[in-house]
Short mmCIF file of C-alpha atoms in Angstrom, two decimals:
data_model
loop_
_atom_site.label_atom_id
_atom_site.label_comp_id
_atom_site.label_asym_id
_atom_site.label_seq_id
_atom_site.Cartn_x
_atom_site.Cartn_y
_atom_site.Cartn_z
CA MET A 23 -46.40 2.68 -44.20
CA SER A 24 -42.61 2.46 -44.00
CA PHE A 25 -40.56 5.42 -42.79
CA SER A 26 -39.25 5.86 -46.35
CA GLY A 27 -42.85 5.95 -47.61
CA LYS A 28 -43.76 8.55 -44.97
CA VAL A 29 -40.88 10.78 -46.05
CA LYS A 30 -41.89 10.55 -49.71
CA ASP A 31 -45.52 11.20 -48.85
CA GLU A 32 -44.50 14.33 -46.94
CA LEU A 33 -42.21 15.53 -49.75
CA SER A 34 -44.91 14.89 -52.36
CA ARG A 35 -47.05 17.48 -50.57
CA GLN A 36 -44.26 20.07 -50.56
CA ASN A 37 -45.06 22.61 -53.28
CA SER A 38 -42.34 25.12 -54.15
CA GLY A 39 -43.75 28.53 -54.87
CA ALA A 40 -41.04 29.51 -57.35
CA ARG A 41 -41.22 28.19 -60.91
CA HIS A 42 -37.44 27.67 -61.12
CA CYS A 43 -37.58 25.34 -58.08
CA GLN A 44 -40.47 23.40 -59.60
CA ILE A 45 -38.39 22.93 -62.77
CA ALA A 46 -35.36 21.78 -60.73
CA GLU A 47 -37.45 19.19 -58.86
CA LEU A 48 -39.05 17.90 -62.06
CA THR A 49 -35.65 17.77 -63.76
CA ALA A 50 -34.31 15.46 -61.05
CA ILE A 51 -37.35 13.19 -61.30
CA ILE A 52 -37.06 12.89 -65.09
CA SER A 53 -33.30 12.35 -64.84
CA LEU A 54 -33.58 9.49 -62.35
CA CYS A 55 -36.84 7.72 -63.17
CA GLY A 56 -37.90 9.18 -66.52
CA ARG A 57 -37.39 8.20 -70.12
CA ILE A 58 -37.30 10.38 -73.20
CA SER A 59 -38.35 8.77 -76.46
CA ILE A 60 -38.07 10.13 -80.01
CA SER A 61 -40.31 8.86 -82.76
CA VAL A 62 -39.30 8.32 -86.38
CA LYS A 63 -40.92 11.69 -87.09
CA ASP A 64 -38.61 13.35 -84.54
CA THR A 65 -41.36 13.97 -82.01
CA TYR A 66 -40.62 13.78 -78.28
CA MET A 67 -42.42 11.94 -75.52
CA VAL A 68 -41.55 12.00 -71.80
CA LYS A 69 -42.43 9.02 -69.61
CA ILE A 70 -42.02 8.95 -65.84
CA HIS A 71 -42.34 5.57 -64.10
CA THR A 72 -42.54 5.05 -60.34
CA GLU A 73 -43.75 2.48 -57.83
CA ASN A 74 -44.99 5.20 -55.47
CA ILE A 75 -48.39 6.78 -56.10
CA ALA A 76 -47.34 9.88 -54.11
CA VAL A 77 -44.43 10.46 -56.52
CA ALA A 78 -46.75 10.04 -59.51
CA ARG A 79 -49.14 12.60 -58.02
CA LYS A 80 -46.23 15.01 -57.46
CA CYS A 81 -45.18 14.69 -61.13
CA PHE A 82 -48.75 15.33 -62.22
CA THR A 83 -48.93 18.44 -60.00
CA LEU A 84 -45.55 19.80 -61.15
CA LEU A 85 -46.43 19.41 -64.83
CA LYS A 86 -49.78 21.11 -64.30
CA LYS A 87 -48.50 23.98 -62.15
CA THR A 88 -45.25 24.65 -63.98
CA PHE A 89 -46.22 24.08 -67.62
CA ASN A 90 -50.03 23.91 -67.55
CA ILE A 91 -49.83 20.43 -69.04
CA ASN A 92 -52.64 17.98 -68.31
CA THR A 93 -51.51 14.38 -68.05
CA GLU A 94 -52.98 11.16 -66.78
CA ILE A 95 -51.62 8.66 -64.28
CA SER A 96 -51.81 5.09 -65.54
CA ARG A 97 -51.38 2.01 -63.37
CA ARG A 98 -50.21 -1.48 -64.20
CA GLN A 99 -48.89 -4.55 -62.40
CA ASN A 100 -45.13 -4.62 -61.97
CA SER A 101 -43.85 -7.61 -63.95
CA THR A 102 -40.68 -7.98 -61.84
CA VAL A 103 -42.17 -7.74 -58.34
CA LYS A 104 -45.28 -9.58 -57.19
CA ASN A 105 -48.13 -7.64 -55.58
CA ASN A 106 -46.54 -4.38 -56.64
CA GLU A 107 -47.89 -1.73 -58.99
CA MET A 108 -46.13 0.63 -61.37
CA TYR A 109 -47.47 4.14 -62.03
CA SER A 110 -46.72 6.09 -65.20
CA VAL A 111 -47.06 9.78 -66.01
CA ILE A 112 -46.65 10.39 -69.74
CA VAL A 113 -46.34 13.66 -71.64
CA LYS A 114 -47.49 12.53 -75.08
CA GLU A 115 -47.78 15.77 -77.06
CA HIS A 116 -44.55 16.75 -78.82
CA GLU A 117 -44.80 20.47 -78.04
CA ASP A 118 -45.56 19.83 -74.38
CA ALA A 119 -42.68 17.37 -74.07
CA LYS A 120 -40.33 19.78 -75.84
CA LYS A 121 -41.38 22.59 -73.51
CA VAL A 122 -40.54 20.45 -70.46
CA LEU A 123 -37.22 19.23 -71.87
CA GLU A 124 -36.08 22.73 -72.84
CA ALA A 125 -36.92 24.14 -69.39
CA ALA A 126 -35.11 21.23 -67.71
CA LYS A 127 -32.09 21.67 -70.03
CA LEU A 128 -32.36 18.02 -71.08
CA ILE A 129 -31.99 18.88 -74.77
CA ASP A 130 -29.40 21.14 -76.35
CA LYS A 131 -29.78 23.94 -78.91
CA ASP A 132 -29.80 21.38 -81.72
CA ASN A 133 -32.72 19.56 -80.07
CA GLU A 134 -30.49 16.61 -79.20
CA ILE A 135 -30.95 14.88 -75.84
CA ALA A 136 -28.04 16.07 -73.71
CA GLU A 137 -28.24 16.34 -69.95
CA ASN A 138 -26.16 19.04 -68.26
CA LEU A 139 -24.50 17.25 -65.35
CA SER A 140 -22.42 20.22 -64.20
CA ILE A 141 -23.35 21.96 -60.96
CA VAL A 142 -21.38 25.11 -61.82
CA ASN A 143 -22.74 25.89 -65.27
CA ASN A 144 -26.19 24.30 -64.94
CA VAL A 145 -28.77 27.07 -64.74
CA VAL A 146 -31.41 24.64 -63.41
CA ILE A 147 -29.58 24.24 -60.08
CA MET A 148 -27.79 27.58 -59.91
CA GLN A 149 -29.63 28.83 -56.81
CA GLU A 150 -29.55 27.23 -53.36
CA CYS A 151 -33.34 26.79 -53.28
CA CYS A 152 -33.17 24.95 -56.62
CA LYS A 153 -30.46 22.64 -55.27
CA ARG A 154 -32.81 21.77 -52.38
CA ALA A 155 -35.62 21.10 -54.84
CA PHE A 156 -33.34 18.97 -57.03
CA ILE A 157 -32.33 16.76 -54.08
CA ARG A 158 -35.99 16.45 -53.12
CA GLY A 159 -36.91 15.36 -56.63
CA ALA A 160 -34.00 12.90 -56.76
CA PHE A 161 -35.10 11.27 -53.50
CA LEU A 162 -38.71 11.05 -54.67
CA ALA A 163 -37.56 9.44 -57.90
CA ALA A 164 -34.96 6.93 -56.69
CA GLY A 165 -34.36 7.33 -52.97
CA SER A 166 -34.99 5.36 -49.83
CA ILE A 167 -34.32 5.70 -46.12
CA SER A 168 -34.20 2.97 -43.50
CA ALA A 169 -36.39 2.86 -40.41
CA PRO A 170 -34.37 4.79 -37.80
CA GLU A 171 -35.29 2.29 -35.08
CA LYS A 172 -33.14 -0.29 -36.89
CA PHE A 173 -30.19 1.63 -38.34
CA TYR A 174 -29.33 4.86 -40.17
CA HIS A 175 -29.10 4.68 -43.95
CA PHE A 176 -30.15 7.14 -46.67
CA GLU A 177 -29.56 6.50 -50.36
CA ILE A 178 -30.44 7.62 -53.89
CA VAL A 179 -29.79 5.23 -56.78
CA CYS A 180 -28.40 6.68 -60.04
CA THR A 181 -28.02 4.97 -63.40
CA THR A 182 -24.59 6.46 -64.18
CA MET A 183 -21.53 7.53 -62.21
CA GLU A 184 -21.81 11.04 -63.73
CA LYS A 185 -25.29 11.52 -62.29
CA ALA A 186 -24.16 10.13 -58.94
CA ARG A 187 -21.21 12.55 -58.80
CA GLN A 188 -23.45 15.49 -59.70
CA LEU A 189 -25.87 14.58 -56.92
CA GLN A 190 -23.00 14.03 -54.48
CA GLU A 191 -21.62 17.51 -55.22
CA ILE A 192 -25.04 19.13 -54.76
CA ILE A 193 -25.43 17.40 -51.38
CA LYS A 194 -21.89 18.43 -50.38
CA PHE A 195 -22.89 22.05 -51.10
CA PHE A 196 -24.91 21.79 -47.87
CA LYS A 197 -21.88 20.48 -45.90
CA ILE A 198 -23.23 16.92 -45.82
CA ASP A 199 -20.80 14.05 -46.39
CA ALA A 200 -22.30 11.75 -49.05
CA LYS A 201 -20.44 8.79 -50.52
CA ILE A 202 -20.87 6.70 -53.69
CA VAL A 203 -20.85 2.93 -54.04
CA GLU A 204 -21.45 0.77 -57.11
CA ARG A 205 -24.20 -1.82 -56.72
CA LYS A 206 -25.56 -4.11 -59.46
CA LYS A 207 -24.54 -1.79 -62.32
CA HIS A 208 -26.03 1.21 -60.52
CA PHE A 209 -24.33 3.96 -58.54
CA VAL A 210 -25.68 4.70 -55.09
CA VAL A 211 -25.22 8.02 -53.31
CA TYR A 212 -25.59 7.28 -49.60
CA ILE A 213 -25.36 8.77 -46.10
CA LYS A 214 -24.78 6.55 -43.06
CA GLU A 215 -24.51 8.95 -40.11
CA GLY A 216 -27.68 9.86 -38.22
CA SER A 217 -26.72 13.55 -38.07
CA GLY A 218 -26.13 13.63 -41.84
CA ILE A 219 -29.57 12.10 -42.49
CA VAL A 220 -31.16 14.70 -40.20
CA ASP A 221 -29.40 17.42 -42.21
CA ILE A 222 -30.52 16.02 -45.58
CA LEU A 223 -34.13 15.80 -44.38
CA ASN A 224 -33.86 19.44 -43.37
CA VAL A 225 -32.44 20.34 -46.79
CA MET A 226 -35.37 18.58 -48.49
CA GLU A 227 -37.76 20.32 -46.04
CA ALA A 228 -39.19 17.07 -44.67
CA HIS A 229 -39.60 18.63 -41.22
CA VAL A 230 -42.21 16.22 -39.82
CA SER A 231 -40.06 13.20 -40.71
CA LEU A 232 -37.02 15.01 -39.33
CA MET A 233 -38.71 15.42 -35.92
CA GLU A 234 -39.73 11.75 -35.91
CA LEU A 235 -36.14 10.72 -36.67
CA GLU A 236 -34.78 13.04 -33.97
CA ASN A 237 -37.16 11.55 -31.39
CA VAL A 238 -35.93 8.05 -32.26
CA ARG A 239 -32.30 9.22 -32.09
CA ILE A 240 -32.84 10.72 -28.62
CA LEU A 241 -34.44 7.51 -27.33
CA LYS A 242 -31.65 5.37 -28.84
CA GLU A 243 -28.95 7.60 -27.34
CA MET A 244 -30.66 7.47 -23.92
CA ARG A 245 -30.86 3.67 -24.09
CA ASN A 246 -27.22 3.44 -25.15
CA SER A 247 -26.19 5.77 -22.34
CA VAL A 248 -28.12 3.74 -19.76
CA ASN A 249 -26.69 0.48 -21.13
CA ARG A 250 -23.16 1.87 -20.95
CA LYS A 251 -23.66 2.93 -17.33
CA VAL A 252 -25.23 -0.41 -16.38
CA ASN A 253 -22.43 -2.32 -18.10
CA CYS A 254 -19.82 -0.16 -16.39
CA GLU A 255 -21.44 -0.59 -12.96
CA THR A 256 -21.81 -4.35 -13.54
CA ALA A 257 -18.16 -4.63 -14.53
CA ASN A 258 -17.10 -2.64 -11.46
CA LEU A 259 -19.31 -4.78 -9.22
CA LYS A 260 -17.84 -7.99 -10.66
CA LYS A 261 -14.37 -6.59 -10.16
CA THR A 262 -15.17 -5.63 -6.55
CA VAL A 263 -16.70 -9.03 -5.78
CA SER A 264 -13.77 -10.89 -7.33
CA ALA A 265 -11.30 -8.81 -5.35
CA SER A 266 -13.27 -9.36 -2.12
CA VAL A 267 -13.37 -13.15 -2.65
CA LYS A 268 -9.60 -13.23 -3.27
CA GLN A 269 -8.93 -11.08 -0.19
CA ILE A 270 -11.05 -13.34 2.06
CA GLU A 271 -9.31 -16.44 0.66
CA ASP A 272 -5.91 -14.92 1.47
CA ILE A 273 -6.97 -13.81 4.96
CA THR A 274 -8.47 -17.25 5.71
CA TYR A 275 -5.26 -18.96 4.54
CA ILE A 276 -3.13 -16.77 6.79
CA ARG A 277 -5.48 -17.38 9.74
CA ASP A 278 -5.31 -21.14 9.22
CA THR A 279 -1.52 -21.26 8.87
CA ILE A 280 0.23 -18.68 11.06
CA GLY A 281 -2.83 -16.98 12.58
CA LEU A 282 -3.88 -13.36 12.12
CA SER A 283 -1.88 -12.44 15.23
CA GLY A 284 1.21 -13.04 13.10
CA LEU A 285 0.35 -9.91 11.11
CA SER A 286 1.13 -6.37 12.12
CA LYS A 287 -1.57 -4.55 14.10
CA GLY A 288 -2.76 -2.52 11.10
CA LEU A 289 -2.95 -5.55 8.80
CA GLU A 290 -4.67 -7.69 11.44
CA GLU A 291 -7.33 -5.01 11.96
CA VAL A 292 -8.05 -4.75 8.22
CA ALA A 293 -8.13 -8.54 7.90
CA GLU A 294 -10.72 -8.93 10.65
CA VAL A 295 -12.91 -6.13 9.25
CA ARG A 296 -12.78 -7.69 5.78
CA LEU A 297 -13.74 -11.15 7.10
CA ASN A 298 -16.72 -9.68 8.96
CA ASN A 299 -17.83 -7.47 6.01
CA PRO A 300 -17.25 -9.40 2.77
CA GLU A 301 -19.55 -7.15 0.70
CA ALA A 302 -18.22 -3.80 1.91
CA SER A 303 -16.32 -1.47 -0.42
CA LEU A 304 -12.81 -0.23 0.34
CA LYS A 305 -14.21 3.13 1.41
CA GLU A 306 -16.67 1.45 3.80
CA LEU A 307 -13.91 -0.77 5.21
CA GLY A 308 -11.75 2.27 5.88
CA SER A 309 -14.53 3.99 7.84
CA MET A 310 -14.81 0.91 10.13
CA LEU A 311 -11.17 1.12 11.23
CA ASN A 312 -9.98 3.01 14.29
CA PRO A 313 -8.74 5.50 13.40
CA PRO A 314 -10.46 5.60 9.97
CA VAL A 315 -8.24 4.99 6.93
CA GLY A 316 -8.69 6.24 3.39
CA LYS A 317 -9.55 4.06 0.41
CA SER A 318 -5.96 3.94 -0.88
CA GLY A 319 -4.68 3.04 2.61
CA VAL A 320 -7.09 0.10 2.89
CA ASN A 321 -6.15 -1.05 -0.60
CA HIS A 322 -2.45 -0.90 0.27
CA ARG A 323 -2.95 -3.05 3.41
CA LEU A 324 -5.04 -5.64 1.58
CA ARG A 325 -2.39 -5.93 -1.13
CA LYS A 326 0.22 -6.44 1.56
CA ILE A 327 -1.92 -9.25 3.03
CA CYS A 328 -2.19 -10.79 -0.46
CA GLU A 329 1.61 -10.75 -0.80
CA ILE A 330 2.03 -12.44 2.60
CA ALA A 331 -0.51 -15.16 1.69
CA ASP A 332 1.21 -15.78 -1.66
CA GLY A 333 4.54 -16.02 0.15
CA LEU A 334 3.15 -18.59 2.59
CA ARG A 335 1.71 -20.66 -0.28
CA ASN A 336 5.04 -20.69 -2.07
#
């Protein structure tokens, strides 16, 4: 099972104790993957379609617990995707459907379909716990999350910009930075940062998945830290080796032209120590001198030798 599937499976088993939270979660599901149909006799029917059996089971449970409505889950082959099944939960009875739509505020006082997309005046998501439940329902209905081992990406697909903005504002209520992008005539609310995805999992109360993601994040950060240190040490080693090779070339050139005795006593001593210890660091070279010289002093002498060699070449 994919990580996204694991998260949805965990959320499908989350059962809010409060009726208002159950309504908020069901409202989000109907809004993002449901359809409301009206017959010629003005009777309502609510259909919820999903490719995830766990989401279908959650809809079934919410309808039963919240409204005492018995429904059935039907299954059929998805015509657009091979080897994929589509699950449907349908509220067929007019009175049952009307009861659900009225509680979810998806019809107005004139019994016209009208979704309240405000987050200020919408009684369904007035409380913080209901906002959590709404986000959970939205993710179950139209969300996905990438495997954290690969990269960090969380998204919920909305059919209209208005729905995307409403969802974005609800997520921002929890101090999480969510952005919107248009993709193939849909509007995607997404989070890219690992810390933001951890926060949204916490908001939705997917605590098991949150811990799994955090473990992956810790391992990735440790690997990155080790890689940075190794790269830094490798770069420093290359730099040290390159400098040592250049210093030995300069010292050898001076020896073969004017002789090391042509250098001052301090420079001659450093030159001989470097020739005999090509792999030693500046600090180690300094400790071999008599009297010992600090790292900066050794570096200064070697640079002076380099200048003399360059002068002789010119």
